[in-house]
mmCIF file of C-alpha atoms in Angstrom:
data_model
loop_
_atom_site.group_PDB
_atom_site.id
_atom_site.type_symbol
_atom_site.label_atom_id
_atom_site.label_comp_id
_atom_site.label_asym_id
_atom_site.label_seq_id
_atom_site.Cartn_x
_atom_site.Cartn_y
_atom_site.Cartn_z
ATOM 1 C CA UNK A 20 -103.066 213.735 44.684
ATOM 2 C CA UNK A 21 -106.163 215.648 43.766
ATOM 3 C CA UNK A 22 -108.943 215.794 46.097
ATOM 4 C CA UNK A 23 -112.359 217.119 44.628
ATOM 5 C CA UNK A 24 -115.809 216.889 46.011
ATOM 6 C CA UNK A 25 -118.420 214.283 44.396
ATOM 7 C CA UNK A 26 -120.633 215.850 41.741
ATOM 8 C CA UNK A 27 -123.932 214.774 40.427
ATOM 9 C CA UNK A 28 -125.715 215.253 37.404
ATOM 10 C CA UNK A 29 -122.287 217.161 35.531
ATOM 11 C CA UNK A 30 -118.981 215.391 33.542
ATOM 12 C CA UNK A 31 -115.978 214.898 35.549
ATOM 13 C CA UNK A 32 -113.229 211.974 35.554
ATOM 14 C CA UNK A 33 -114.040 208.872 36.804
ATOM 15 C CA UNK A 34 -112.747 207.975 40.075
ATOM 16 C CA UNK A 35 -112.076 204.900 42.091
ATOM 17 C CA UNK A 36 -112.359 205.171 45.690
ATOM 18 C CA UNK A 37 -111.997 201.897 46.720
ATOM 19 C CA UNK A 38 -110.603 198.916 45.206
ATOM 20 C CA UNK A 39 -111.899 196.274 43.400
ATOM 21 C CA UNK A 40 -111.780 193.023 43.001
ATOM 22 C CA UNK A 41 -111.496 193.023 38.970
ATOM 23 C CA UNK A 42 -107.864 195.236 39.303
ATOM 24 C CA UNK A 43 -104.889 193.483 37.996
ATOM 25 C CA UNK A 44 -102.349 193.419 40.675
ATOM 26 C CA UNK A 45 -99.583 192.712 38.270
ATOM 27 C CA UNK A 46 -99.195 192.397 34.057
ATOM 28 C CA UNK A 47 -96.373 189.428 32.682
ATOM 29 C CA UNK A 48 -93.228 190.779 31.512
ATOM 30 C CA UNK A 49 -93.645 193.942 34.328
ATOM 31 C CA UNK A 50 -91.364 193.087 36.891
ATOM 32 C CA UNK A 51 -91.444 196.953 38.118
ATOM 33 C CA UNK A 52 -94.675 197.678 37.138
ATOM 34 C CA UNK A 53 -94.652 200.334 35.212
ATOM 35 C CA UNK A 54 -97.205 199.152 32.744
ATOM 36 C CA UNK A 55 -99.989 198.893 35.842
ATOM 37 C CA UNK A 56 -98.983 202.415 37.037
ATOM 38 C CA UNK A 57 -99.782 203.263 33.373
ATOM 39 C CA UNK A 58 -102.665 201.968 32.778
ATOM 40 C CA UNK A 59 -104.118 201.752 35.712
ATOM 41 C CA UNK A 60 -103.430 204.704 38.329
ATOM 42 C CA UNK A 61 -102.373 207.534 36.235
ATOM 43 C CA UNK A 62 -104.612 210.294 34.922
ATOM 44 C CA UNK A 63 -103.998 209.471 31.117
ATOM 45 C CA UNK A 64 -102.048 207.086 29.983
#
């Protein structure tokens, strides 16, 4: 894992901290969940 400090005011990747309530625990059809690790905690999918 990368840690970075906060910036303000300059372009950077969008980061998370904390979860939310909106995240999809789980897709259908993605019994090892894969597809959420994709889309969802990766860099780039």
């Amino acid at each position: 894992m990368k840690i970075g400090n906060p910036t303000i005011g300059k372009r950077g990747e969008l980061v998370l901290a904390n979860p939310y309530p909106s995240l999809p625990v789980a897709i259908l059809n993605d019994e090892d969940k894969e597809k959420v690790r994709e889309m969802y905690l990766t860099d780039h999918p």
